[in-house]
């Protein structure tokens, strides 16, 4: 399977000028939404800024967050002090193919803006997940919404999809995994505002809160061994995944990714509860 406009996502595409233009425009939009039209508070921003700017060389970063609106990315990076105009520091992000890549123009803009198209329901071994893995192996920063879709309800973090866990497990160097929970973007861009549709423009005079957690400690070797043992003692349905380079068959992978996802989910839910206490 070919990759959608992969050439546009390369940093050398037209000398990097299109990327600089797109990042500048998108960055200005995010700054306007988060820092001009609305009021944004960020808890523990220093941790995010430090890991984006100066983590160890070649060590990838994965940030994971809840998904409250179609504006979450890029607006969540528009708070004061964030280097949103730096094309080298800018995140890669997994983006829904059916929303962001509907035509050639959208595809080009999102590709230049460091977005990787993902087919929802396409599985963890779809070709663009391999592209995301390559970016991690380059030591880049990748943002994901592991819940898989927008949820504007005031509710606990939903069950996570396994895509993020599979990337963590398959990366050559274990990524730093940083949880983020935010609140307020659902009021800036509500899914059902007028006649059951989103507003044509972001709303204003809203309060946005972004709570950055601490990196999640993942003992992958211990999790891997536990997954192997669990897969041998339980009946696990399979659909034909390939074995990993370290020899995990599909049953073991399913147990492994489920364990990683549960730990990330727990960290995000604790952060959500902590955020609620801050907002009281």
mmCIF file of C-alpha atoms in Angstrom, residues 21-275:
data_model
loop_
_atom_site.group_PDB
_atom_site.id
_atom_site.type_symbol
_atom_site.label_atom_id
_atom_site.label_comp_id
_atom_site.label_asym_id
_atom_site.label_seq_id
_atom_site.Cartn_x
_atom_site.Cartn_y
_atom_site.Cartn_z
ATOM 1 C CA UNK A 21 4.455 28.595 5.766
ATOM 2 C CA UNK A 22 1.937 26.027 6.980
ATOM 3 C CA UNK A 23 3.435 25.838 10.468
ATOM 4 C CA UNK A 24 3.427 29.660 10.659
ATOM 5 C CA UNK A 25 -0.219 29.959 9.632
ATOM 6 C CA UNK A 26 -1.374 27.056 11.812
ATOM 7 C CA UNK A 27 0.700 28.351 14.713
ATOM 8 C CA UNK A 28 -0.822 31.820 14.406
ATOM 9 C CA UNK A 29 -4.291 30.271 14.348
ATOM 10 C CA UNK A 30 -3.540 28.185 17.463
ATOM 11 C CA UNK A 31 -2.111 31.201 19.298
ATOM 12 C CA UNK A 32 -5.182 33.236 18.399
ATOM 13 C CA UNK A 33 -7.608 30.560 19.599
ATOM 14 C CA UNK A 34 -5.798 29.699 22.829
ATOM 15 C CA UNK A 35 -4.101 32.938 23.877
ATOM 16 C CA UNK A 36 -6.146 35.770 22.332
ATOM 17 C CA UNK A 37 -9.776 34.718 21.931
ATOM 18 C CA UNK A 38 -9.763 32.476 24.999
ATOM 19 C CA UNK A 39 -7.934 32.129 28.307
ATOM 20 C CA UNK A 40 -5.619 29.134 28.661
ATOM 21 C CA UNK A 41 -3.998 27.873 31.863
ATOM 22 C CA UNK A 42 -1.312 25.172 31.729
ATOM 23 C CA UNK A 43 -0.267 23.078 34.717
ATOM 24 C CA UNK A 44 3.275 21.663 34.629
ATOM 25 C CA UNK A 45 4.088 23.268 31.268
ATOM 26 C CA UNK A 46 7.812 23.154 32.090
ATOM 27 C CA UNK A 47 7.856 19.360 31.755
ATOM 28 C CA UNK A 48 6.373 19.486 28.263
ATOM 29 C CA UNK A 49 8.647 22.335 27.174
ATOM 30 C CA UNK A 50 11.740 20.572 28.485
ATOM 31 C CA UNK A 51 10.947 17.314 26.696
ATOM 32 C CA UNK A 52 10.060 19.047 23.428
ATOM 33 C CA UNK A 53 13.205 21.194 23.450
ATOM 34 C CA UNK A 54 15.948 19.181 25.106
ATOM 35 C CA UNK A 55 15.297 15.473 25.664
ATOM 36 C CA UNK A 56 18.253 13.096 25.135
ATOM 37 C CA UNK A 57 19.419 12.833 21.525
ATOM 38 C CA UNK A 58 17.552 10.271 19.371
ATOM 39 C CA UNK A 59 15.059 9.540 22.162
ATOM 40 C CA UNK A 60 11.518 9.861 20.789
ATOM 41 C CA UNK A 61 8.647 11.521 22.622
ATOM 42 C CA UNK A 62 5.012 10.425 22.524
ATOM 43 C CA UNK A 63 2.421 12.718 24.054
ATOM 44 C CA UNK A 64 -1.031 11.231 24.615
ATOM 45 C CA UNK A 65 -4.167 13.202 25.404
ATOM 46 C CA UNK A 66 -7.921 13.065 25.578
ATOM 47 C CA UNK A 67 -9.799 14.266 22.516
ATOM 48 C CA UNK A 68 -12.514 16.864 23.217
ATOM 49 C CA UNK A 69 -12.787 18.661 19.870
ATOM 50 C CA UNK A 70 -11.541 18.811 16.309
ATOM 51 C CA UNK A 71 -9.439 21.834 17.371
ATOM 52 C CA UNK A 72 -7.449 20.044 20.098
ATOM 53 C CA UNK A 73 -4.495 19.867 17.753
ATOM 54 C CA UNK A 74 -3.169 22.433 16.959
ATOM 55 C CA UNK A 75 -4.926 24.693 19.496
ATOM 56 C CA UNK A 76 -3.539 22.882 22.539
ATOM 57 C CA UNK A 77 -0.029 23.973 21.511
ATOM 58 C CA UNK A 78 -1.045 27.643 21.243
ATOM 59 C CA UNK A 79 -0.435 28.588 24.866
ATOM 60 C CA UNK A 80 2.024 31.334 25.729
ATOM 61 C CA UNK A 81 5.652 30.242 25.729
ATOM 62 C CA UNK A 82 5.251 27.183 23.512
ATOM 63 C CA UNK A 83 7.580 27.127 20.443
ATOM 64 C CA UNK A 84 4.760 26.473 17.992
ATOM 65 C CA UNK A 85 6.497 28.217 15.063
ATOM 66 C CA UNK A 86 9.608 26.020 15.178
ATOM 67 C CA UNK A 87 9.274 23.523 12.312
ATOM 68 C CA UNK A 88 11.970 21.226 13.689
ATOM 69 C CA UNK A 89 10.386 21.001 17.138
ATOM 70 C CA UNK A 90 6.820 20.718 15.843
ATOM 71 C CA UNK A 91 5.003 17.484 16.620
ATOM 72 C CA UNK A 92 3.988 14.807 14.199
ATOM 73 C CA UNK A 93 0.385 13.809 14.801
ATOM 74 C CA UNK A 94 -1.850 10.933 13.786
ATOM 75 C CA UNK A 95 -4.843 12.417 11.929
ATOM 76 C CA UNK A 96 -8.069 10.794 10.764
ATOM 77 C CA UNK A 97 -7.892 10.149 7.036
ATOM 78 C CA UNK A 98 -11.635 10.602 6.481
ATOM 79 C CA UNK A 99 -11.573 14.107 8.040
ATOM 80 C CA UNK A 100 -8.180 15.621 7.250
ATOM 81 C CA UNK A 101 -7.375 13.943 3.932
ATOM 82 C CA UNK A 102 -10.680 14.212 2.069
ATOM 83 C CA UNK A 103 -9.190 15.774 -1.056
ATOM 84 C CA UNK A 104 -5.847 16.629 -2.621
ATOM 85 C CA UNK A 105 -5.669 20.155 -1.160
ATOM 86 C CA UNK A 106 -6.414 19.039 2.399
ATOM 87 C CA UNK A 107 -4.007 16.136 2.019
ATOM 88 C CA UNK A 108 -1.197 18.420 0.891
ATOM 89 C CA UNK A 109 -1.710 20.976 3.673
ATOM 90 C CA UNK A 110 -1.951 18.373 6.434
ATOM 91 C CA UNK A 111 1.008 16.429 5.071
ATOM 92 C CA UNK A 112 3.191 19.521 4.921
ATOM 93 C CA UNK A 113 2.020 20.293 8.476
ATOM 94 C CA UNK A 114 3.481 16.998 9.790
ATOM 95 C CA UNK A 115 0.246 14.996 9.962
ATOM 96 C CA UNK A 116 0.169 11.253 9.321
ATOM 97 C CA UNK A 117 -3.112 9.896 7.899
ATOM 98 C CA UNK A 118 -4.674 7.030 9.820
ATOM 99 C CA UNK A 119 -7.616 4.971 8.640
ATOM 100 C CA UNK A 120 -9.830 4.388 11.655
ATOM 101 C CA UNK A 121 -10.499 0.692 11.898
ATOM 102 C CA UNK A 122 -7.555 -0.052 9.606
ATOM 103 C CA UNK A 123 -5.583 -1.822 12.316
ATOM 104 C CA UNK A 124 -2.196 -1.278 13.913
ATOM 105 C CA UNK A 125 -0.273 -2.646 10.929
ATOM 106 C CA UNK A 126 -1.658 -0.255 8.317
ATOM 107 C CA UNK A 127 1.088 1.355 6.269
ATOM 108 C CA UNK A 128 0.878 4.800 7.827
ATOM 109 C CA UNK A 129 1.403 3.323 11.299
ATOM 110 C CA UNK A 130 4.730 2.088 9.944
ATOM 111 C CA UNK A 131 5.438 5.657 8.876
ATOM 112 C CA UNK A 132 4.687 6.867 12.423
ATOM 113 C CA UNK A 133 7.084 4.221 13.719
ATOM 114 C CA UNK A 134 9.773 5.536 11.375
ATOM 115 C CA UNK A 135 9.340 9.038 12.777
ATOM 116 C CA UNK A 136 9.789 7.676 16.306
ATOM 117 C CA UNK A 137 12.877 5.778 15.208
ATOM 118 C CA UNK A 138 14.215 9.125 13.953
ATOM 119 C CA UNK A 139 13.841 10.461 17.513
ATOM 120 C CA UNK A 140 10.882 12.705 16.680
ATOM 121 C CA UNK A 141 7.906 13.859 18.759
ATOM 122 C CA UNK A 142 4.559 12.215 17.968
ATOM 123 C CA UNK A 143 1.194 13.189 19.437
ATOM 124 C CA UNK A 144 -1.691 10.724 19.534
ATOM 125 C CA UNK A 145 -5.284 10.665 20.712
ATOM 126 C CA UNK A 146 -5.465 7.051 21.900
ATOM 127 C CA UNK A 147 -9.204 7.189 22.611
ATOM 128 C CA UNK A 148 -9.584 7.222 18.824
ATOM 129 C CA UNK A 149 -12.291 9.862 18.403
ATOM 130 C CA UNK A 150 -13.745 13.058 19.832
ATOM 131 C CA UNK A 151 -15.629 12.723 23.121
ATOM 132 C CA UNK A 152 -17.190 15.887 24.568
ATOM 133 C CA UNK A 153 -18.832 14.261 27.561
ATOM 134 C CA UNK A 154 -17.647 14.975 31.091
ATOM 135 C CA UNK A 155 -16.721 11.349 31.615
ATOM 136 C CA UNK A 156 -13.765 9.095 32.462
ATOM 137 C CA UNK A 157 -11.148 8.394 29.806
ATOM 138 C CA UNK A 158 -12.510 5.763 27.446
ATOM 139 C CA UNK A 159 -10.837 2.482 26.619
ATOM 140 C CA UNK A 160 -7.725 3.193 24.567
ATOM 141 C CA UNK A 161 -7.011 1.852 21.114
ATOM 142 C CA UNK A 162 -3.853 -0.231 20.836
ATOM 143 C CA UNK A 163 -2.132 1.785 18.113
ATOM 144 C CA UNK A 164 -0.135 3.960 20.498
ATOM 145 C CA UNK A 165 0.893 0.961 22.590
ATOM 146 C CA UNK A 166 2.084 -0.889 19.490
ATOM 147 C CA UNK A 167 4.266 2.060 18.478
ATOM 148 C CA UNK A 168 5.796 2.217 21.966
ATOM 149 C CA UNK A 169 6.520 -1.507 21.902
ATOM 150 C CA UNK A 170 7.959 -1.557 18.372
ATOM 151 C CA UNK A 171 10.165 1.562 18.561
ATOM 152 C CA UNK A 172 13.919 0.916 18.512
ATOM 153 C CA UNK A 173 14.419 3.234 21.498
ATOM 154 C CA UNK A 174 11.617 3.246 24.057
ATOM 155 C CA UNK A 175 9.842 6.612 23.745
ATOM 156 C CA UNK A 176 9.237 8.957 26.626
ATOM 157 C CA UNK A 177 5.451 8.823 27.113
ATOM 158 C CA UNK A 178 3.895 12.001 28.470
ATOM 159 C CA UNK A 179 0.169 12.166 29.369
ATOM 160 C CA UNK A 180 -1.810 15.372 28.881
ATOM 161 C CA UNK A 181 -5.431 16.042 29.781
ATOM 162 C CA UNK A 182 -7.252 19.174 28.733
ATOM 163 C CA UNK A 183 -10.646 20.719 29.360
ATOM 164 C CA UNK A 184 -12.473 23.542 27.587
ATOM 165 C CA UNK A 185 -11.915 22.890 23.892
ATOM 166 C CA UNK A 186 -15.348 21.268 23.752
ATOM 167 C CA UNK A 187 -16.766 24.723 24.503
ATOM 168 C CA UNK A 188 -14.559 26.413 21.910
ATOM 169 C CA UNK A 189 -15.644 23.991 19.184
ATOM 170 C CA UNK A 190 -18.767 22.099 20.308
ATOM 171 C CA UNK A 191 -19.853 19.231 18.069
ATOM 172 C CA UNK A 192 -23.514 20.266 18.288
ATOM 173 C CA UNK A 193 -23.753 24.033 18.383
ATOM 174 C CA UNK A 194 -26.365 25.071 15.831
ATOM 175 C CA UNK A 195 -28.683 22.693 13.985
ATOM 176 C CA UNK A 196 -26.607 19.807 15.324
ATOM 177 C CA UNK A 197 -23.414 21.044 13.664
ATOM 178 C CA UNK A 198 -20.136 22.627 14.736
ATOM 179 C CA UNK A 199 -19.862 26.430 14.632
ATOM 180 C CA UNK A 200 -18.199 27.832 11.492
ATOM 181 C CA UNK A 201 -15.523 29.547 13.626
ATOM 182 C CA UNK A 202 -14.059 28.851 17.083
ATOM 183 C CA UNK A 203 -16.015 30.403 19.933
ATOM 184 C CA UNK A 204 -14.396 32.868 22.328
ATOM 185 C CA UNK A 205 -14.325 33.981 25.966
ATOM 186 C CA UNK A 206 -13.933 30.376 27.103
ATOM 187 C CA UNK A 207 -11.579 28.955 29.715
ATOM 188 C CA UNK A 208 -9.163 26.239 28.607
ATOM 189 C CA UNK A 209 -7.174 24.161 31.075
ATOM 190 C CA UNK A 210 -4.277 21.927 30.058
ATOM 191 C CA UNK A 211 -2.805 19.576 32.648
ATOM 192 C CA UNK A 212 0.540 18.050 31.773
ATOM 193 C CA UNK A 213 1.515 14.961 33.740
ATOM 194 C CA UNK A 214 4.880 13.357 34.379
ATOM 195 C CA UNK A 215 6.414 10.762 32.045
ATOM 196 C CA UNK A 216 4.855 7.330 32.459
ATOM 197 C CA UNK A 217 7.245 4.672 33.700
ATOM 198 C CA UNK A 218 6.840 1.609 31.495
ATOM 199 C CA UNK A 219 8.796 -1.536 32.339
ATOM 200 C CA UNK A 220 8.535 -3.006 28.858
ATOM 201 C CA UNK A 221 10.735 -6.105 29.453
ATOM 202 C CA UNK A 222 8.593 -7.155 32.433
ATOM 203 C CA UNK A 223 5.382 -6.399 30.511
ATOM 204 C CA UNK A 224 6.655 -8.436 27.558
ATOM 205 C CA UNK A 225 7.376 -11.467 29.704
ATOM 206 C CA UNK A 226 4.017 -11.180 31.414
ATOM 207 C CA UNK A 227 2.307 -10.989 28.019
ATOM 208 C CA UNK A 228 4.081 -14.130 26.786
ATOM 209 C CA UNK A 229 3.030 -16.066 29.888
ATOM 210 C CA UNK A 230 -0.518 -14.743 29.715
ATOM 211 C CA UNK A 231 -0.885 -15.597 26.030
ATOM 212 C CA UNK A 232 0.166 -19.188 26.697
ATOM 213 C CA UNK A 233 -2.313 -19.666 29.511
ATOM 214 C CA UNK A 234 -5.325 -17.969 27.906
ATOM 215 C CA UNK A 235 -7.253 -18.356 24.677
ATOM 216 C CA UNK A 236 -6.649 -15.169 22.669
ATOM 217 C CA UNK A 237 -8.458 -14.597 19.328
ATOM 218 C CA UNK A 238 -6.177 -13.827 16.374
ATOM 219 C CA UNK A 239 -6.628 -12.282 12.921
ATOM 220 C CA UNK A 240 -3.233 -12.894 11.335
ATOM 221 C CA UNK A 241 -0.833 -10.241 12.637
ATOM 222 C CA UNK A 242 2.837 -10.773 11.724
ATOM 223 C CA UNK A 243 5.266 -11.706 14.483
ATOM 224 C CA UNK A 244 7.403 -8.867 15.804
ATOM 225 C CA UNK A 245 11.159 -8.659 15.296
ATOM 226 C CA UNK A 246 11.678 -9.929 18.845
ATOM 227 C CA UNK A 247 9.506 -12.978 18.216
ATOM 228 C CA UNK A 248 6.164 -12.070 19.777
ATOM 229 C CA UNK A 249 3.303 -13.867 18.067
ATOM 230 C CA UNK A 250 -0.100 -12.228 17.717
ATOM 231 C CA UNK A 251 -1.514 -13.609 20.952
ATOM 232 C CA UNK A 252 1.443 -12.273 22.939
ATOM 233 C CA UNK A 253 1.259 -8.929 21.136
ATOM 234 C CA UNK A 254 -2.403 -8.542 22.048
ATOM 235 C CA UNK A 255 -1.644 -9.160 25.714
ATOM 236 C CA UNK A 256 1.392 -6.862 25.539
ATOM 237 C CA UNK A 257 -0.416 -3.945 23.901
ATOM 238 C CA UNK A 258 -3.383 -4.328 26.230
ATOM 239 C CA UNK A 259 -1.072 -4.117 29.253
ATOM 240 C CA UNK A 260 0.691 -0.998 27.945
ATOM 241 C CA UNK A 261 -2.650 0.623 27.095
ATOM 242 C CA UNK A 262 -4.035 -0.105 30.554
ATOM 243 C CA UNK A 263 -1.069 1.604 32.180
ATOM 244 C CA UNK A 264 -1.398 4.665 29.927
ATOM 245 C CA UNK A 265 -5.145 4.737 30.537
ATOM 246 C CA UNK A 266 -4.585 4.655 34.287
ATOM 247 C CA UNK A 267 -2.138 7.554 34.109
ATOM 248 C CA UNK A 268 -4.526 9.616 31.968
ATOM 249 C CA UNK A 269 -7.489 8.918 34.227
ATOM 250 C CA UNK A 270 -5.527 9.883 37.347
ATOM 251 C CA UNK A 271 -4.472 13.073 35.575
ATOM 252 C CA UNK A 272 -8.098 13.778 34.630
ATOM 253 C CA UNK A 273 -9.186 13.400 38.266
ATOM 254 C CA UNK A 274 -6.308 15.615 39.393
ATOM 255 C CA UNK A 275 -7.367 18.207 36.832
#
